[in-house]
Short mmCIF file of C-alpha atoms in Angstrom, two decimals:
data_model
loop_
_atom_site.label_atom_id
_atom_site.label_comp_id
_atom_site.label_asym_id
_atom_site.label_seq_id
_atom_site.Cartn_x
_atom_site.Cartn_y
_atom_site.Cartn_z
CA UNK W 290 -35.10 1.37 32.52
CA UNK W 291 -38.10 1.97 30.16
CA UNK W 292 -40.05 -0.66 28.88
CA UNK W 293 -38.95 -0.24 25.45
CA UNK W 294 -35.41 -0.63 26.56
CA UNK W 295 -36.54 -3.39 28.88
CA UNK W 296 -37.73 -5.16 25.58
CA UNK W 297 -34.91 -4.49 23.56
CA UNK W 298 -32.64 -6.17 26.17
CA UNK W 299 -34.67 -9.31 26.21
CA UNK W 300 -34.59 -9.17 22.08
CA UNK W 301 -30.99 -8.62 22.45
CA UNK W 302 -30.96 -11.54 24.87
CA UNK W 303 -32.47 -13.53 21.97
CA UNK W 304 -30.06 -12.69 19.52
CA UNK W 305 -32.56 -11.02 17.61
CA UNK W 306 -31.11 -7.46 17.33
CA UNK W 307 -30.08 -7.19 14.07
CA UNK W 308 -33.71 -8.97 12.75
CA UNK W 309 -35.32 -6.34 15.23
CA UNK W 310 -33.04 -3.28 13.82
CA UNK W 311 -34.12 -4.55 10.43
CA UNK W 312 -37.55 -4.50 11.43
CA UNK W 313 -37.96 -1.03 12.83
CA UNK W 314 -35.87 0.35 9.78
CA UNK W 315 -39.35 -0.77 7.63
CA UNK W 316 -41.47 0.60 9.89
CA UNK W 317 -39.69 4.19 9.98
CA UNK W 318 -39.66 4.02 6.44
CA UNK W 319 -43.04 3.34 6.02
CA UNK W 320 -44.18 6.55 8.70
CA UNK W 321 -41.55 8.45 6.73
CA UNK W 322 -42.39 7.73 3.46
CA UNK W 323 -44.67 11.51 2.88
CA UNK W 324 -42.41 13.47 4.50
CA UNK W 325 -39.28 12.06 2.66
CA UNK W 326 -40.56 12.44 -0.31
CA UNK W 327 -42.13 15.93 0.45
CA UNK W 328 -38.35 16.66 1.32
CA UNK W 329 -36.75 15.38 -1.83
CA UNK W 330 -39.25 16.96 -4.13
CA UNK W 331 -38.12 20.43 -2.14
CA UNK W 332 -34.63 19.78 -2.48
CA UNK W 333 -33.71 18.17 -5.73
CA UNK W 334 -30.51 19.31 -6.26
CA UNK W 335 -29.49 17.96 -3.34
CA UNK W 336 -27.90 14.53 -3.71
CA UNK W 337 -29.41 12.22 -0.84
CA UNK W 338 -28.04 8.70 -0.04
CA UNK W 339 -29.90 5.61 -0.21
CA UNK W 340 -32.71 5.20 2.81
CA UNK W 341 -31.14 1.94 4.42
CA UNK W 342 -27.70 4.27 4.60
CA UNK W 343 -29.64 7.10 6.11
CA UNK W 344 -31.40 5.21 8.42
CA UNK W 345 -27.97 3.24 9.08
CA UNK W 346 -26.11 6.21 10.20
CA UNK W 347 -28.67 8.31 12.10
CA UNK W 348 -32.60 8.40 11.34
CA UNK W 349 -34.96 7.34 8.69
CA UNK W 350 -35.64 11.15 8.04
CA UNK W 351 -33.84 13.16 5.09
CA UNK W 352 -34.58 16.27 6.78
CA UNK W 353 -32.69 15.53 9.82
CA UNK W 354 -29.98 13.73 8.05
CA UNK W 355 -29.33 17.31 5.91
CA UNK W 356 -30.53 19.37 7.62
CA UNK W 357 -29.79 18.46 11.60
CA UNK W 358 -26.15 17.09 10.05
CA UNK W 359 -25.68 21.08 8.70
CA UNK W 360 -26.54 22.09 12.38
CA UNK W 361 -23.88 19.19 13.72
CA UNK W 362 -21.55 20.90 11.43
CA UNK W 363 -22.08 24.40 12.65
CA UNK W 364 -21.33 22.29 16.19
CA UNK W 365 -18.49 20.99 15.72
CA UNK W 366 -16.98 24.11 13.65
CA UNK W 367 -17.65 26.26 16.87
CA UNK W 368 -15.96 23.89 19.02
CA UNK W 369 -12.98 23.65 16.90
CA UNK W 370 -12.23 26.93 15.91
CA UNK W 371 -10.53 28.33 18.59
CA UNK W 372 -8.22 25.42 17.74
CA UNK W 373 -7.20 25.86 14.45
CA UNK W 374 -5.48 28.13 12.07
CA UNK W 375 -7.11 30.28 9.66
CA UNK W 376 -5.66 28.14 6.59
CA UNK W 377 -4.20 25.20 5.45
CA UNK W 378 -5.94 22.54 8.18
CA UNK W 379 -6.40 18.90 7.89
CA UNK W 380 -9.47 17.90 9.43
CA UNK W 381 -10.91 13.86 9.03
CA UNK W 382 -14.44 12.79 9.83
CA UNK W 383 -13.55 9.35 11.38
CA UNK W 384 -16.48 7.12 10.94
CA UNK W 385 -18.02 9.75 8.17
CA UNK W 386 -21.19 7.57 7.39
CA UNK W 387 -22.63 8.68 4.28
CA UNK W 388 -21.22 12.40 4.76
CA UNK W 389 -24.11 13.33 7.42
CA UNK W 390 -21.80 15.96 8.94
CA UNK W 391 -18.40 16.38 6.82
CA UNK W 392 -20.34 17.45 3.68
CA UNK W 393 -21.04 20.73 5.26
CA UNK W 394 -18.37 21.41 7.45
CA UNK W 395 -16.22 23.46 4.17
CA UNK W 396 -19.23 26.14 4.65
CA UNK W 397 -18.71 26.39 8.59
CA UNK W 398 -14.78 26.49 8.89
CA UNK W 399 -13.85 27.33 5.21
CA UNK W 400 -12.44 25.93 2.35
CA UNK W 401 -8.86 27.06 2.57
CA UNK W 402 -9.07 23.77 4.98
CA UNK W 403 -8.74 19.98 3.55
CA UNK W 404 -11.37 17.93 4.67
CA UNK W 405 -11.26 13.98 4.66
CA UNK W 406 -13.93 10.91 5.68
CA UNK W 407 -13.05 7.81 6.29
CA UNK W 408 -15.88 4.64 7.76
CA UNK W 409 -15.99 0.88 7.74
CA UNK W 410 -18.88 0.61 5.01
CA UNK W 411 -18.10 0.30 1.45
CA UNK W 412 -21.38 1.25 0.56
CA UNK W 413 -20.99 4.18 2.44
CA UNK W 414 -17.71 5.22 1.03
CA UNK W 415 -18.88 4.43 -2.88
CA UNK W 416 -21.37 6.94 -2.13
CA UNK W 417 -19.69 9.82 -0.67
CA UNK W 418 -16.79 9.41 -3.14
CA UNK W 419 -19.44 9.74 -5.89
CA UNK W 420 -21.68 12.49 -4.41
CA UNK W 421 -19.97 14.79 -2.24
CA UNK W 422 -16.84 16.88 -4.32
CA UNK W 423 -13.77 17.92 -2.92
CA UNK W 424 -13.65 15.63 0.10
CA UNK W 425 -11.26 13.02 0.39
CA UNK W 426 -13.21 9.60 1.05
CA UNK W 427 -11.27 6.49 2.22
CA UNK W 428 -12.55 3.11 3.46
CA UNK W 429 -11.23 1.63 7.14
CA UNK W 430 -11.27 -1.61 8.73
CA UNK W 431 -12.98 -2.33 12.06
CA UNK W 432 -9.89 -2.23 13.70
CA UNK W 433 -7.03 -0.12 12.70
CA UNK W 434 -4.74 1.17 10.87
CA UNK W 435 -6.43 4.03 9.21
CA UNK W 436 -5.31 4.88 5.90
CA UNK W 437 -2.98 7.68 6.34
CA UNK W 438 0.88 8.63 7.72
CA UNK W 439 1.52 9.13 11.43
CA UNK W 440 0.83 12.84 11.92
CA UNK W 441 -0.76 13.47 9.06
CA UNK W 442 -3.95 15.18 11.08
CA UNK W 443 -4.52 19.08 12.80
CA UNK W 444 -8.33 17.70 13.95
CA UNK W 445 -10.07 15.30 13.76
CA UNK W 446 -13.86 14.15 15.54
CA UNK W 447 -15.76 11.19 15.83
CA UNK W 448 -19.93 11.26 16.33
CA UNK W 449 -21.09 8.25 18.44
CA UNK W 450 -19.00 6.04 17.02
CA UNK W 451 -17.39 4.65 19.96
CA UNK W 452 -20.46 4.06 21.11
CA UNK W 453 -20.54 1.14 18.80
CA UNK W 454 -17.35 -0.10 19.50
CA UNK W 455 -15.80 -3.55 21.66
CA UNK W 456 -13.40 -2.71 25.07
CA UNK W 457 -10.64 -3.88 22.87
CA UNK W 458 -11.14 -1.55 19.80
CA UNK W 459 -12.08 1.42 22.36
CA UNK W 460 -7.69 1.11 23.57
CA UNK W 461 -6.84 0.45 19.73
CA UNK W 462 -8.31 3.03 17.97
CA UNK W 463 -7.73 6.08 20.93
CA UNK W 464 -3.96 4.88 19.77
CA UNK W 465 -4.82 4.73 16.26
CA UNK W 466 -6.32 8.52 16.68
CA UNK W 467 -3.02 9.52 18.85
CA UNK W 468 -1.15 8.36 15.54
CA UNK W 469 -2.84 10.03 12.91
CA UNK W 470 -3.23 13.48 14.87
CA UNK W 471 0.09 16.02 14.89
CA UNK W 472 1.67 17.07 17.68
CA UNK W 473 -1.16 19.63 19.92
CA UNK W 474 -3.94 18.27 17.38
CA UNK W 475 -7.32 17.95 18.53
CA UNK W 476 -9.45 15.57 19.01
CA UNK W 477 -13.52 15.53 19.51
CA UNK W 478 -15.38 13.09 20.25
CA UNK W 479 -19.22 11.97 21.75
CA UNK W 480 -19.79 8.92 24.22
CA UNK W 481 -22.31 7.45 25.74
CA UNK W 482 -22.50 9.09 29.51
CA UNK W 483 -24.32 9.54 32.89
CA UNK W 484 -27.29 10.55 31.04
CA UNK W 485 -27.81 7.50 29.38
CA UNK W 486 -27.83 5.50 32.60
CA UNK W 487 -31.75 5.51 32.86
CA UNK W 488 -31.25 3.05 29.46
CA UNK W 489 -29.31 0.63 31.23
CA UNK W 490 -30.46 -2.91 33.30
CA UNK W 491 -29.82 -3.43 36.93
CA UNK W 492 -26.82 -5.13 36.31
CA UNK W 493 -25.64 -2.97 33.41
CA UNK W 494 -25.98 -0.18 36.24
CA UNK W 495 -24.17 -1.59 39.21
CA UNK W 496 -21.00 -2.26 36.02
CA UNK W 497 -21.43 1.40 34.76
CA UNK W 498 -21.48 2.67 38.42
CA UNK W 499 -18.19 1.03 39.38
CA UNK W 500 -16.29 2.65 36.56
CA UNK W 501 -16.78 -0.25 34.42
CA UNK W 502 -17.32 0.39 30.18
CA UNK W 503 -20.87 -1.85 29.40
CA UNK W 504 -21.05 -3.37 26.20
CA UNK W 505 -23.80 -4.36 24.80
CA UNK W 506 -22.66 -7.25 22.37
CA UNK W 507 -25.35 -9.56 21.23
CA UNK W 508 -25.21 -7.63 17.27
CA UNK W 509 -21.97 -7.20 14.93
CA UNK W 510 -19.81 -4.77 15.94
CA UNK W 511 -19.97 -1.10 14.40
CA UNK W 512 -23.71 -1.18 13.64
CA UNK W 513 -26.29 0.64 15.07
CA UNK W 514 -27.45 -2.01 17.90
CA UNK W 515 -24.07 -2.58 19.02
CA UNK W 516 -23.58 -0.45 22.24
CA UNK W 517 -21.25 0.73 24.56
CA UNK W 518 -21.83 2.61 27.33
CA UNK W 519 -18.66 5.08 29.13
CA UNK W 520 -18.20 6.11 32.86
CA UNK W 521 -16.51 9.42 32.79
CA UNK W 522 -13.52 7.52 34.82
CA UNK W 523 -13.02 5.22 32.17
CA UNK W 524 -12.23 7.78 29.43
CA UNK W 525 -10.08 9.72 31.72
CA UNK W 526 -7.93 6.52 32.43
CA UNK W 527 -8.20 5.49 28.29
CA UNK W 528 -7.46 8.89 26.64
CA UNK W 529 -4.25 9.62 29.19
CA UNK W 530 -2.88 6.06 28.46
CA UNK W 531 -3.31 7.17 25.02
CA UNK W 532 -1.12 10.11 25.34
CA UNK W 533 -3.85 12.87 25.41
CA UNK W 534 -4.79 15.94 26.91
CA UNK W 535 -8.61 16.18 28.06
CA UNK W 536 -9.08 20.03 27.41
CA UNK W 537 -12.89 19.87 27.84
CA UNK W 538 -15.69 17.39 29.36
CA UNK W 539 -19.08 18.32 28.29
CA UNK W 540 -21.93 15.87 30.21
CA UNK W 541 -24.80 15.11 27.89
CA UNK W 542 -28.26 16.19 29.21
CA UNK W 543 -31.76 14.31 28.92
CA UNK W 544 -33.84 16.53 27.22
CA UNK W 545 -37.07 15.69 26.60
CA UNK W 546 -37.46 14.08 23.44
CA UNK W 547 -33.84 12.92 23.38
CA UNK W 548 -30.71 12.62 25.54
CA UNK W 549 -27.14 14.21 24.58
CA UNK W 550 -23.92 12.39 24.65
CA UNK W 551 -20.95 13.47 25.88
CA UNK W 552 -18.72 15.66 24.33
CA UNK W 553 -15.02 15.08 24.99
CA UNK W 554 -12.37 17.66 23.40
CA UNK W 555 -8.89 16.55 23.51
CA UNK W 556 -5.44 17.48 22.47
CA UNK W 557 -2.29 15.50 21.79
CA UNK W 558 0.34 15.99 23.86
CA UNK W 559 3.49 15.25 21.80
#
């Protein structure tokens, strides 16, 4: 455990994540400030959420919000293709944040597709519904039900975002996701895994190591500082009691400026 996540913890501890989360959002914004700019003045057609929203749902950095979202896109397209038809696809962005990913995703897979984001932030939503065209926006709760029929889904993915979830919402919404997908839809999805193990305390270790999911709970559930952490065992046991097929488990890798999640690709099986 590094000593910036060593003083995290004892912030966390505190109960001072949120004031801390706050905190560093300034100071990103601040170091940011030229090279945001710089990128808005170089993309002005481009329509670019508020900072707090950017910083909210990934970094306080408009170039790797459009531009490293574009490359998420091309991601995720590749990993779904061999998975869908040519035309006529339903495909949600659960947990869409202010359209990071979904807004390009009609370039990589098409736009004979329909293409649909849903998230827990009405200030996310408001934006996307206003700024992004011909995607379907709808706002969730924290916990389920999302807004749509049972089977209503041919894909759908989710980018760290149960990573920021309670033990309790992890089982509801892998049902929730079951419901919404059709019959042999797919699923994708990015956890927390072995990589990120170096980030963890003793304790949180010795939990994780025993098959255990950590949370990490002293914030409000779904934000950024809110944490959970996934033993590969643990999703195998949670996505088969959720009626699904693991197709593919893809460990995340440290690199060295960052460290992958996990990438889990599932199917329905009924």
């Amino acid at each position: 455990m590094n000593l910036k996540s060593q003083l995290m913890s004892i912030i966390r501890s505190l109960g001072g994540a949120s004031v801390a989360d706050y905190g560093q959002y300034l100071v990103m914004r601040t170091l940011k400030f030229r090279k945001n700019r710089e990128f808005r003045n170089q993309h002005a057609k481009v329509p670019l959420p508020p900072a707090y929203l950017v910083y909210e749902s990934f970094q306080m950095d408009y170039a790797k919000y459009y531009l490293g979202g574009r490359d998420t896109a091309k991601w995720i397209a590749d990993h779904l293709t061999p998975y869908l038809k040519s035309s006529g696809q339903r495909i949600l962005d659960w947990g869409c944040g202010p359209a990071r990913v979904i807004r390009h995703l009609p370039q990589m897979l098409g736009t004979k597709h329909d293409y649909f984001g849903c998230d827990y932030n009405p200030a996310t939503i408001a934006w996307c519904q206003k700024h992004v065209p011909k995607i379907s926006f709808l706002l969730n709760g924290l916990m389920p039900p999302l807004p749509y029929e049972r089977d209503f889904f041919n894909a759908a993915y989710g980018i760290s975002i149960f990573t920021h979830l309670s033990e309790d919402n992890h089982t509801q919404w892998s049902r929730e996701l079951y419901r919404i997908l059709r019959p042999q839809g797919i699923l994708l999805l990015t956890t927390h895994g072995e990589a990120f193990k170096e980030k963890l305390t003793h304790a949180e270790r010795v939990s994780f190591d025993s098959g255990q999911l950590v949370i990490r709970s002293k914030a409000k559930e779904g934000q950024r500082m809110y944490g959970a952490f996934h033993p590969p065992s643990y999703l195998n046991q949670l996505f088969g009691d959720s009626g699904f097929e693991i197709l593919k488990h893809i460990p995340g890798k440290q690199r060295e400026n960052y460290i992958e999640q996990d990438t889990w690709i599932l199917r329905k099986m009924n």
